[in-house]
Amino acid sequence: MATFSELSRQSGKLDAVDIDWLTLLMSDWQMIADLVFADLVLWLPDSSGSFIAAGHARPSSSATIFYRDIDGEPIRKQWSKEVSAAFESGQIVTAEVPTDFEGASIRVSAIPVRRHVSLTSEELHEAPIAVITRHTNLSDLRTPNKLQLNYLAAGHDLIEMITTASFPSAAHPGGNRRATPRITDGIIRLDEAGDVTFASPNAVSAFARLGVKGELEGLSLAKVTLPLLSKSSALDEGLSLVLTGRAPWRTDLETAKVTLSARAIPIRKASKRVGAMVLVRNVTDTRKQER
């Protein structure tokens, strides 16, 4: 099977900055697949005016519809209309009617991928460089609960940010990359002020072990957490950035007995930060082994 590097060269339509941006995106798009309960496929433009599949993320939160890798395959006819429209317009395009794929009813959305002029610039590149398709299995849909609704809302926020080059972030997230928290480990949604609007059960449990009693919703995550941390944690310059969601950063929250790995992803709309998503994972045993 061809690698992304080989497929990007085969495309013939991408430059080095395009490839760097798409590589950065694919290093982080698993969380989106998990949040929206759908497969994601990256399509690169080719010299014939069509598209080839160059990446695929399967959701860990639901069943995949692609049981075999499709990297290197040309785009199928039933998806080409939406992908071409998204690439040309720079807007998200959703199929008007579901399509059939291997016996399942699938809703397909095409998401244009934008980037900045460079990884260190805030100026937006003039046109999309690729398209991501979101494949939702309608046959597997159920009435969503509170957790799933918040997953979907967070996933939609990140998808919108892809179209404006607000996600991923080229800023270094900091901290130890080992045991990086995943969506299923624990997720917290913050408003612009850093107050908790939603905390998943796993996130509540993680912060309870840290020493935060009761529910998190409605509280300032920084105010209830900072007094509990050890002095070594308090010296971490990224700590307040994570707990308030002000910057894309990763850090450890440590007490004498417990260590949580936390990562913040700011949510932006129209270049303005409107909130954040914080992922959290209990890494106490992992950090002990490292020491």
PDB file of C-alpha atoms in Angstrom:
ATOM      1  CA  MET A   1       0.000   0.000   0.000  1.00  0.00           C
ATOM      2  CA  ALA A   2       1.338   3.427  -0.930  1.00  0.00           C
ATOM      3  CA  THR A   3       2.330   5.825   1.856  1.00  0.00           C
ATOM      4  CA  PHE A   4       0.964   9.353   2.211  1.00  0.00           C
ATOM      5  CA  SER A   5       4.289  10.726   1.018  1.00  0.00           C
ATOM      6  CA  GLU A   6       4.114   8.630  -2.154  1.00  0.00           C
ATOM      7  CA  LEU A   7       0.469   9.522  -2.768  1.00  0.00           C
ATOM      8  CA  SER A   8       1.096  13.232  -2.271  1.00  0.00           C
ATOM      9  CA  ARG A   9       3.866  13.094  -4.886  1.00  0.00           C
ATOM     10  CA  GLN A  10       1.581  11.098  -7.172  1.00  0.00           C
ATOM     11  CA  SER A  11      -1.048  13.835  -6.865  1.00  0.00           C
ATOM     12  CA  GLY A  12       1.281  16.368  -8.452  1.00  0.00           C
ATOM     13  CA  LYS A  13      -0.875  19.222  -7.117  1.00  0.00           C
ATOM     14  CA  LEU A  14       0.670  19.785  -3.678  1.00  0.00           C
ATOM     15  CA  ASP A  15       3.710  21.756  -2.573  1.00  0.00           C
ATOM     16  CA  ALA A  16       5.847  21.215   0.531  1.00  0.00           C
ATOM     17  CA  VAL A  17       3.704  23.470   2.731  1.00  0.00           C
ATOM     18  CA  ASP A  18       0.535  21.625   1.632  1.00  0.00           C
ATOM     19  CA  ILE A  19       2.095  18.308   2.562  1.00  0.00           C
ATOM     20  CA  ASP A  20       3.304  19.585   5.947  1.00  0.00           C
ATOM     21  CA  TRP A  21      -0.177  20.911   6.764  1.00  0.00           C
ATOM     22  CA  LEU A  22      -1.938  17.705   5.732  1.00  0.00           C
ATOM     23  CA  THR A  23       0.569  15.624   7.692  1.00  0.00           C
ATOM     24  CA  LEU A  24      -0.155  17.758  10.763  1.00  0.00           C
ATOM     25  CA  LEU A  25      -3.896  17.357  10.198  1.00  0.00           C
ATOM     26  CA  MET A  26      -3.722  13.590   9.908  1.00  0.00           C
ATOM     27  CA  SER A  27      -1.697  13.373  13.109  1.00  0.00           C
ATOM     28  CA  ASP A  28      -4.719  14.838  14.936  1.00  0.00           C
ATOM     29  CA  TRP A  29      -7.851  13.907  12.993  1.00  0.00           C
ATOM     30  CA  GLN A  30      -8.536  10.677  14.892  1.00  0.00           C
ATOM     31  CA  MET A  31     -10.246  12.753  17.593  1.00  0.00           C
ATOM     32  CA  ILE A  32     -12.685  14.127  15.000  1.00  0.00           C
ATOM     33  CA  ALA A  33     -13.602  10.648  13.749  1.00  0.00           C
ATOM     34  CA  ASP A  34     -14.247   9.609  17.358  1.00  0.00           C
ATOM     35  CA  LEU A  35     -16.329  12.715  18.109  1.00  0.00           C
ATOM     36  CA  VAL A  36     -18.614  12.477  15.063  1.00  0.00           C
ATOM     37  CA  PHE A  37     -18.888   8.657  15.051  1.00  0.00           C
ATOM     38  CA  ALA A  38     -17.871   8.508  11.404  1.00  0.00           C
ATOM     39  CA  ASP A  39     -15.099   7.445   9.036  1.00  0.00           C
ATOM     40  CA  LEU A  40     -12.971  10.230   7.579  1.00  0.00           C
ATOM     41  CA  VAL A  41     -11.191   9.973   4.221  1.00  0.00           C
ATOM     42  CA  LEU A  42      -8.655  12.473   2.857  1.00  0.00           C
ATOM     43  CA  TRP A  43      -8.872  13.134  -0.890  1.00  0.00           C
ATOM     44  CA  LEU A  44      -6.047  14.771  -2.834  1.00  0.00           C
ATOM     45  CA  PRO A  45      -6.560  16.414  -6.236  1.00  0.00           C
ATOM     46  CA  ASP A  46      -4.759  14.682  -9.074  1.00  0.00           C
ATOM     47  CA  SER A  47      -3.540  15.771 -12.510  1.00  0.00           C
ATOM     48  CA  SER A  48      -6.680  14.432 -14.235  1.00  0.00           C
ATOM     49  CA  GLY A  49      -8.995  16.752 -12.325  1.00  0.00           C
ATOM     50  CA  SER A  50     -10.246  13.983 -10.074  1.00  0.00           C
ATOM     51  CA  PHE A  51      -9.198  12.861  -6.560  1.00  0.00           C
ATOM     52  CA  ILE A  52      -7.346   9.980  -4.911  1.00  0.00           C
ATOM     53  CA  ALA A  53      -7.709   8.711  -1.356  1.00  0.00           C
ATOM     54  CA  ALA A  54      -4.591   9.448   0.682  1.00  0.00           C
ATOM     55  CA  GLY A  55      -5.642   8.840   4.276  1.00  0.00           C
ATOM     56  CA  HIS A  56      -8.346   7.230   6.378  1.00  0.00           C
ATOM     57  CA  ALA A  57      -9.377   7.502  10.033  1.00  0.00           C
ATOM     58  CA  ARG A  58     -11.739   4.927  11.523  1.00  0.00           C
ATOM     59  CA  PRO A  59     -13.803   5.935  14.570  1.00  0.00           C
ATOM     60  CA  SER A  60     -13.057   4.094  17.801  1.00  0.00           C
ATOM     61  CA  SER A  61     -16.466   5.213  19.103  1.00  0.00           C
ATOM     62  CA  SER A  62     -18.503   3.315  16.487  1.00  0.00           C
ATOM     63  CA  ALA A  63     -18.183   0.706  13.763  1.00  0.00           C
ATOM     64  CA  THR A  64     -16.256   1.512  10.610  1.00  0.00           C
ATOM     65  CA  ILE A  65     -17.852   1.270   7.168  1.00  0.00           C
ATOM     66  CA  PHE A  66     -14.474   0.709   5.464  1.00  0.00           C
ATOM     67  CA  TYR A  67     -13.273  -2.742   6.406  1.00  0.00           C
ATOM     68  CA  ARG A  68     -10.387  -2.495   3.953  1.00  0.00           C
ATOM     69  CA  ASP A  69      -7.939   0.341   3.372  1.00  0.00           C
ATOM     70  CA  ILE A  70      -8.839   2.614   0.476  1.00  0.00           C
ATOM     71  CA  ASP A  71      -5.613   4.626   0.313  1.00  0.00           C
ATOM     72  CA  GLY A  72      -4.550   5.097  -3.287  1.00  0.00           C
ATOM     73  CA  GLU A  73      -8.015   4.426  -4.724  1.00  0.00           C
ATOM     74  CA  PRO A  74      -9.662   6.930  -7.076  1.00  0.00           C
ATOM     75  CA  ILE A  75     -12.793   8.603  -5.792  1.00  0.00           C
ATOM     76  CA  ARG A  76     -16.034   6.734  -6.328  1.00  0.00           C
ATOM     77  CA  LYS A  77     -18.651   8.240  -8.611  1.00  0.00           C
ATOM     78  CA  GLN A  78     -21.279   8.579  -5.854  1.00  0.00           C
ATOM     79  CA  TRP A  79     -18.986  10.895  -3.821  1.00  0.00           C
ATOM     80  CA  SER A  80     -17.270  12.887  -6.576  1.00  0.00           C
ATOM     81  CA  LYS A  81     -19.981  15.531  -6.923  1.00  0.00           C
ATOM     82  CA  GLU A  82     -19.782  16.631  -3.273  1.00  0.00           C
ATOM     83  CA  VAL A  83     -15.977  16.455  -3.153  1.00  0.00           C
ATOM     84  CA  SER A  84     -15.560  18.540  -6.307  1.00  0.00           C
ATOM     85  CA  ALA A  85     -18.101  21.106  -5.088  1.00  0.00           C
ATOM     86  CA  ALA A  86     -16.378  21.463  -1.707  1.00  0.00           C
ATOM     87  CA  PHE A  87     -12.955  21.798  -3.340  1.00  0.00           C
ATOM     88  CA  GLU A  88     -14.145  24.491  -5.730  1.00  0.00           C
ATOM     89  CA  SER A  89     -16.341  26.469  -3.316  1.00  0.00           C
ATOM     90  CA  GLY A  90     -14.380  26.159  -0.086  1.00  0.00           C
ATOM     91  CA  GLN A  91     -17.665  25.302   1.686  1.00  0.00           C
ATOM     92  CA  ILE A  92     -18.864  22.137   3.382  1.00  0.00           C
ATOM     93  CA  VAL A  93     -21.138  20.189   1.023  1.00  0.00           C
ATOM     94  CA  THR A  94     -23.483  17.467   2.266  1.00  0.00           C
ATOM     95  CA  ALA A  95     -25.137  14.971  -0.074  1.00  0.00           C
ATOM     96  CA  GLU A  96     -28.841  15.626  -0.507  1.00  0.00           C
ATOM     97  CA  VAL A  97     -29.719  11.946  -0.227  1.00  0.00           C
ATOM     98  CA  PRO A  98     -27.903   9.031   1.434  1.00  0.00           C
ATOM     99  CA  THR A  99     -25.910   6.623  -0.682  1.00  0.00           C
ATOM    100  CA  ASP A 100     -25.607   2.863  -0.390  1.00  0.00           C
ATOM    101  CA  PHE A 101     -22.216   1.450   0.519  1.00  0.00           C
ATOM    102  CA  GLU A 102     -21.798  -2.303   0.971  1.00  0.00           C
ATOM    103  CA  GLY A 103     -25.383  -2.665   2.141  1.00  0.00           C
ATOM    104  CA  ALA A 104     -25.391   0.288   4.551  1.00  0.00           C
ATOM    105  CA  SER A 105     -27.077   3.666   4.137  1.00  0.00           C
ATOM    106  CA  ILE A 106     -24.369   6.350   4.302  1.00  0.00           C
ATOM    107  CA  ARG A 107     -24.601  10.119   4.616  1.00  0.00           C
ATOM    108  CA  VAL A 108     -21.564  11.805   3.058  1.00  0.00           C
ATOM    109  CA  SER A 109     -20.291  15.321   3.758  1.00  0.00           C
ATOM    110  CA  ALA A 110     -17.323  16.889   1.971  1.00  0.00           C
ATOM    111  CA  ILE A 111     -15.116  19.227   4.021  1.00  0.00           C
ATOM    112  CA  PRO A 112     -12.613  21.504   2.250  1.00  0.00           C
ATOM    113  CA  VAL A 113      -9.177  21.652   3.875  1.00  0.00           C
ATOM    114  CA  ARG A 114      -7.672  25.139   4.086  1.00  0.00           C
ATOM    115  CA  ARG A 115      -4.229  26.134   5.313  1.00  0.00           C
ATOM    116  CA  HIS A 116      -2.311  29.278   6.099  1.00  0.00           C
ATOM    117  CA  VAL A 117       0.262  30.664   3.667  1.00  0.00           C
ATOM    118  CA  SER A 118       2.896  29.040   5.884  1.00  0.00           C
ATOM    119  CA  LEU A 119       2.969  27.198   9.207  1.00  0.00           C
ATOM    120  CA  THR A 120       4.085  30.414  10.913  1.00  0.00           C
ATOM    121  CA  SER A 121       1.630  32.770   9.178  1.00  0.00           C
ATOM    122  CA  GLU A 122      -1.957  33.745  10.002  1.00  0.00           C
ATOM    123  CA  GLU A 123      -2.719  34.682   6.391  1.00  0.00           C
ATOM    124  CA  LEU A 124      -5.122  32.228   4.772  1.00  0.00           C
ATOM    125  CA  HIS A 125      -4.105  30.407   1.595  1.00  0.00           C
ATOM    126  CA  GLU A 126      -6.348  31.401  -1.299  1.00  0.00           C
ATOM    127  CA  ALA A 127      -7.939  28.018  -2.010  1.00  0.00           C
ATOM    128  CA  PRO A 128      -8.526  24.567  -0.473  1.00  0.00           C
ATOM    129  CA  ILE A 129      -5.700  22.082  -0.859  1.00  0.00           C
ATOM    130  CA  ALA A 130      -7.673  18.869  -0.292  1.00  0.00           C
ATOM    131  CA  VAL A 131     -11.049  17.543   0.834  1.00  0.00           C
ATOM    132  CA  ILE A 132     -12.085  15.299   3.713  1.00  0.00           C
ATOM    133  CA  THR A 133     -15.220  13.199   3.402  1.00  0.00           C
ATOM    134  CA  ARG A 134     -17.206  12.267   6.483  1.00  0.00           C
ATOM    135  CA  HIS A 135     -19.058   8.967   6.121  1.00  0.00           C
ATOM    136  CA  THR A 136     -21.848   8.514   8.682  1.00  0.00           C
ATOM    137  CA  ASN A 137     -23.562   5.133   8.848  1.00  0.00           C
ATOM    138  CA  LEU A 138     -27.271   6.010   9.093  1.00  0.00           C
ATOM    139  CA  SER A 139     -28.124   2.351   9.695  1.00  0.00           C
ATOM    140  CA  ASP A 140     -26.253   2.514  13.017  1.00  0.00           C
ATOM    141  CA  LEU A 141     -27.738   5.801  14.293  1.00  0.00           C
ATOM    142  CA  ARG A 142     -29.612   5.888  17.594  1.00  0.00           C
ATOM    143  CA  THR A 143     -31.225   8.670  19.601  1.00  0.00           C
ATOM    144  CA  PRO A 144     -28.152  10.439  21.012  1.00  0.00           C
ATOM    145  CA  ASN A 145     -27.702  10.955  24.753  1.00  0.00           C
ATOM    146  CA  LYS A 146     -26.094  13.974  26.453  1.00  0.00           C
ATOM    147  CA  LEU A 147     -22.574  12.589  26.033  1.00  0.00           C
ATOM    148  CA  GLN A 148     -23.035  11.865  22.341  1.00  0.00           C
ATOM    149  CA  LEU A 149     -24.625  15.266  21.675  1.00  0.00           C
ATOM    150  CA  ASN A 150     -21.608  16.988  23.223  1.00  0.00           C
ATOM    151  CA  TYR A 151     -19.255  14.745  21.256  1.00  0.00           C
ATOM    152  CA  LEU A 152     -21.012  15.736  18.042  1.00  0.00           C
ATOM    153  CA  ALA A 153     -21.016  19.448  18.908  1.00  0.00           C
ATOM    154  CA  ALA A 154     -17.279  19.383  19.620  1.00  0.00           C
ATOM    155  CA  GLY A 155     -16.624  17.415  16.429  1.00  0.00           C
ATOM    156  CA  HIS A 156     -18.620  19.885  14.343  1.00  0.00           C
ATOM    157  CA  ASP A 157     -16.635  22.761  15.862  1.00  0.00           C
ATOM    158  CA  LEU A 158     -13.353  21.133  14.781  1.00  0.00           C
ATOM    159  CA  ILE A 159     -14.714  20.382  11.302  1.00  0.00           C
ATOM    160  CA  GLU A 160     -15.670  24.037  10.844  1.00  0.00           C
ATOM    161  CA  MET A 161     -12.171  25.012  12.001  1.00  0.00           C
ATOM    162  CA  ILE A 162     -10.603  22.811   9.315  1.00  0.00           C
ATOM    163  CA  THR A 163     -12.335  24.937   6.678  1.00  0.00           C
ATOM    164  CA  THR A 164     -10.746  28.123   8.073  1.00  0.00           C
ATOM    165  CA  ALA A 165      -7.304  26.648   8.841  1.00  0.00           C
ATOM    166  CA  SER A 166      -7.941  27.089  12.587  1.00  0.00           C
ATOM    167  CA  PHE A 167      -7.375  23.354  13.098  1.00  0.00           C
ATOM    168  CA  PRO A 168      -4.910  21.785  13.429  1.00  0.00           C
ATOM    169  CA  SER A 169      -2.560  24.147  15.240  1.00  0.00           C
ATOM    170  CA  ALA A 170       1.066  24.407  14.246  1.00  0.00           C
ATOM    171  CA  ALA A 171       1.881  25.657  17.766  1.00  0.00           C
ATOM    172  CA  HIS A 172       3.819  23.130  19.818  1.00  0.00           C
ATOM    173  CA  PRO A 173       1.445  21.597  22.360  1.00  0.00           C
ATOM    174  CA  GLY A 174       4.190  21.035  24.962  1.00  0.00           C
ATOM    175  CA  GLY A 175       4.417  18.353  27.618  1.00  0.00           C
ATOM    176  CA  ASN A 176       5.129  14.647  27.380  1.00  0.00           C
ATOM    177  CA  ARG A 177       3.546  13.150  24.259  1.00  0.00           C
ATOM    178  CA  ARG A 178       3.424   9.673  25.799  1.00  0.00           C
ATOM    179  CA  ALA A 179      -0.036   8.718  27.061  1.00  0.00           C
ATOM    180  CA  THR A 180      -1.630  11.681  25.268  1.00  0.00           C
ATOM    181  CA  PRO A 181      -5.315  11.786  26.277  1.00  0.00           C
ATOM    182  CA  ARG A 182      -7.919  10.544  23.819  1.00  0.00           C
ATOM    183  CA  ILE A 183     -11.574  11.434  23.471  1.00  0.00           C
ATOM    184  CA  THR A 184     -12.740   8.331  25.343  1.00  0.00           C
ATOM    185  CA  ASP A 185     -10.368   9.020  28.257  1.00  0.00           C
ATOM    186  CA  GLY A 186     -12.250  12.173  29.253  1.00  0.00           C
ATOM    187  CA  ILE A 187     -13.458  15.371  27.611  1.00  0.00           C
ATOM    188  CA  ILE A 188     -14.378  18.759  29.095  1.00  0.00           C
ATOM    189  CA  ARG A 189     -15.922  21.663  27.188  1.00  0.00           C
ATOM    190  CA  LEU A 190     -15.151  25.197  28.350  1.00  0.00           C
ATOM    191  CA  ASP A 191     -16.729  28.523  27.469  1.00  0.00           C
ATOM    192  CA  GLU A 192     -14.688  31.604  26.602  1.00  0.00           C
ATOM    193  CA  ALA A 193     -14.160  32.440  30.296  1.00  0.00           C
ATOM    194  CA  GLY A 194     -12.834  28.961  31.103  1.00  0.00           C
ATOM    195  CA  ASP A 195     -15.984  27.724  32.874  1.00  0.00           C
ATOM    196  CA  VAL A 196     -17.043  24.117  32.362  1.00  0.00           C
ATOM    197  CA  THR A 197     -20.130  23.669  30.188  1.00  0.00           C
ATOM    198  CA  PHE A 198     -19.835  19.876  29.948  1.00  0.00           C
ATOM    199  CA  ALA A 199     -17.671  17.162  31.499  1.00  0.00           C
ATOM    200  CA  SER A 200     -17.860  13.506  30.476  1.00  0.00           C
ATOM    201  CA  PRO A 201     -18.168  10.861  33.220  1.00  0.00           C
ATOM    202  CA  ASN A 202     -14.548   9.788  32.705  1.00  0.00           C
ATOM    203  CA  ALA A 203     -13.369  13.399  33.022  1.00  0.00           C
ATOM    204  CA  VAL A 204     -15.357  13.891  36.238  1.00  0.00           C
ATOM    205  CA  SER A 205     -13.844  10.691  37.654  1.00  0.00           C
ATOM    206  CA  ALA A 206     -10.314  11.783  36.703  1.00  0.00           C
ATOM    207  CA  PHE A 207     -10.671  15.149  38.449  1.00  0.00           C
ATOM    208  CA  ALA A 208     -12.294  13.471  41.459  1.00  0.00           C
ATOM    209  CA  ARG A 209      -9.131  11.403  41.883  1.00  0.00           C
ATOM    210  CA  LEU A 210      -7.189  14.647  41.673  1.00  0.00           C
ATOM    211  CA  GLY A 211      -9.285  15.992  44.552  1.00  0.00           C
ATOM    212  CA  VAL A 212     -12.097  17.977  42.891  1.00  0.00           C
ATOM    213  CA  LYS A 213     -15.312  17.080  44.681  1.00  0.00           C
ATOM    214  CA  GLY A 214     -18.732  17.009  43.022  1.00  0.00           C
ATOM    215  CA  GLU A 215     -19.733  18.115  39.540  1.00  0.00           C
ATOM    216  CA  LEU A 216     -17.519  20.276  37.321  1.00  0.00           C
ATOM    217  CA  GLU A 217     -20.188  21.926  35.187  1.00  0.00           C
ATOM    218  CA  GLY A 218     -20.600  25.633  35.913  1.00  0.00           C
ATOM    219  CA  LEU A 219     -17.233  25.895  37.671  1.00  0.00           C
ATOM    220  CA  SER A 220     -13.979  27.521  36.571  1.00  0.00           C
ATOM    221  CA  LEU A 221     -11.697  24.595  35.776  1.00  0.00           C
ATOM    222  CA  ALA A 222      -8.596  26.597  36.703  1.00  0.00           C
ATOM    223  CA  LYS A 223      -9.983  27.864  40.031  1.00  0.00           C
ATOM    224  CA  VAL A 224     -10.996  24.436  41.313  1.00  0.00           C
ATOM    225  CA  THR A 225      -7.848  22.681  40.082  1.00  0.00           C
ATOM    226  CA  LEU A 226      -4.877  24.973  40.747  1.00  0.00           C
ATOM    227  CA  PRO A 227      -5.099  24.902  44.588  1.00  0.00           C
ATOM    228  CA  LEU A 228      -4.865  21.095  44.555  1.00  0.00           C
ATOM    229  CA  LEU A 229      -1.686  20.775  42.529  1.00  0.00           C
ATOM    230  CA  SER A 230       1.829  20.241  43.799  1.00  0.00           C
ATOM    231  CA  LYS A 231       4.378  23.043  43.660  1.00  0.00           C
ATOM    232  CA  SER A 232       6.172  21.369  40.754  1.00  0.00           C
ATOM    233  CA  SER A 233       2.953  21.515  38.693  1.00  0.00           C
ATOM    234  CA  ALA A 234       2.392  25.142  39.605  1.00  0.00           C
ATOM    235  CA  LEU A 235       5.699  26.020  37.958  1.00  0.00           C
ATOM    236  CA  ASP A 236       4.562  24.707  34.573  1.00  0.00           C
ATOM    237  CA  GLU A 237       3.925  27.770  32.392  1.00  0.00           C
ATOM    238  CA  GLY A 238       1.465  25.824  30.252  1.00  0.00           C
ATOM    239  CA  LEU A 239      -0.782  24.915  33.179  1.00  0.00           C
ATOM    240  CA  SER A 240      -3.048  27.951  33.109  1.00  0.00           C
ATOM    241  CA  LEU A 241      -3.147  27.841  29.296  1.00  0.00           C
ATOM    242  CA  VAL A 242      -4.592  24.335  29.434  1.00  0.00           C
ATOM    243  CA  LEU A 243      -7.024  24.854  32.319  1.00  0.00           C
ATOM    244  CA  THR A 244      -8.489  27.982  30.735  1.00  0.00           C
ATOM    245  CA  GLY A 245      -8.302  26.677  27.159  1.00  0.00           C
ATOM    246  CA  ARG A 246      -6.485  29.767  25.926  1.00  0.00           C
ATOM    247  CA  ALA A 247      -3.876  27.982  23.821  1.00  0.00           C
ATOM    248  CA  PRO A 248      -3.282  24.566  22.184  1.00  0.00           C
ATOM    249  CA  TRP A 249      -1.070  23.071  24.855  1.00  0.00           C
ATOM    250  CA  ARG A 250      -0.432  19.855  26.767  1.00  0.00           C
ATOM    251  CA  THR A 251       0.668  19.486  30.370  1.00  0.00           C
ATOM    252  CA  ASP A 252       0.536  17.235  33.433  1.00  0.00           C
ATOM    253  CA  LEU A 253      -1.594  17.992  36.500  1.00  0.00           C
ATOM    254  CA  GLU A 254       0.122  16.491  39.529  1.00  0.00           C
ATOM    255  CA  THR A 255      -0.677  15.949  43.184  1.00  0.00           C
ATOM    256  CA  ALA A 256       1.257  13.778  45.620  1.00  0.00           C
ATOM    257  CA  LYS A 257      -0.681  10.684  44.514  1.00  0.00           C
ATOM    258  CA  VAL A 258      -2.244  11.359  41.114  1.00  0.00           C
ATOM    259  CA  THR A 259      -1.052  12.597  37.720  1.00  0.00           C
ATOM    260  CA  LEU A 260      -3.407  13.589  34.925  1.00  0.00           C
ATOM    261  CA  SER A 261      -2.321  14.360  31.377  1.00  0.00           C
ATOM    262  CA  ALA A 262      -4.356  17.269  29.997  1.00  0.00           C
ATOM    263  CA  ARG A 263      -4.533  18.789  26.555  1.00  0.00           C
ATOM    264  CA  ALA A 264      -6.413  21.922  25.469  1.00  0.00           C
ATOM    265  CA  ILE A 265      -7.787  22.597  21.988  1.00  0.00           C
ATOM    266  CA  PRO A 266      -9.155  26.148  21.672  1.00  0.00           C
ATOM    267  CA  ILE A 267     -12.382  26.466  19.663  1.00  0.00           C
ATOM    268  CA  ARG A 268     -12.358  29.389  17.222  1.00  0.00           C
ATOM    269  CA  LYS A 269     -15.039  30.961  15.075  1.00  0.00           C
ATOM    270  CA  ALA A 270     -14.259  33.846  12.733  1.00  0.00           C
ATOM    271  CA  SER A 271     -10.711  33.949  14.177  1.00  0.00           C
ATOM    272  CA  LYS A 272     -12.097  34.523  17.695  1.00  0.00           C
ATOM    273  CA  ARG A 273     -11.716  32.048  20.546  1.00  0.00           C
ATOM    274  CA  VAL A 274     -15.198  31.124  21.764  1.00  0.00           C
ATOM    275  CA  GLY A 275     -14.314  28.246  24.070  1.00  0.00           C
ATOM    276  CA  ALA A 276     -12.144  25.169  24.291  1.00  0.00           C
ATOM    277  CA  MET A 277     -12.074  21.424  24.564  1.00  0.00           C
ATOM    278  CA  VAL A 278      -9.851  19.834  27.218  1.00  0.00           C
ATOM    279  CA  LEU A 279      -8.927  16.161  27.005  1.00  0.00           C
ATOM    280  CA  VAL A 280      -7.781  14.461  30.199  1.00  0.00           C
ATOM    281  CA  ARG A 281      -6.316  11.071  31.067  1.00  0.00           C
ATOM    282  CA  ASN A 282      -5.141   9.472  34.299  1.00  0.00           C
ATOM    283  CA  VAL A 283      -1.460   8.662  33.686  1.00  0.00           C
ATOM    284  CA  THR A 284      -0.350   8.055  37.273  1.00  0.00           C
ATOM    285  CA  ASP A 285       1.043   4.577  36.631  1.00  0.00           C
ATOM    286  CA  THR A 286       2.686   5.621  33.357  1.00  0.00           C
ATOM    287  CA  ARG A 287       4.532   8.530  34.978  1.00  0.00           C
ATOM    288  CA  LYS A 288       5.684   6.325  37.863  1.00  0.00           C
ATOM    289  CA  GLN A 289       7.165   3.864  35.383  1.00  0.00           C
ATOM    290  CA  GLU A 290       8.935   6.675  33.545  1.00  0.00           C
ATOM    291  CA  ARG A 291      10.513   7.930  36.751  1.00  0.00           C
TER     292      ARG A 291
END
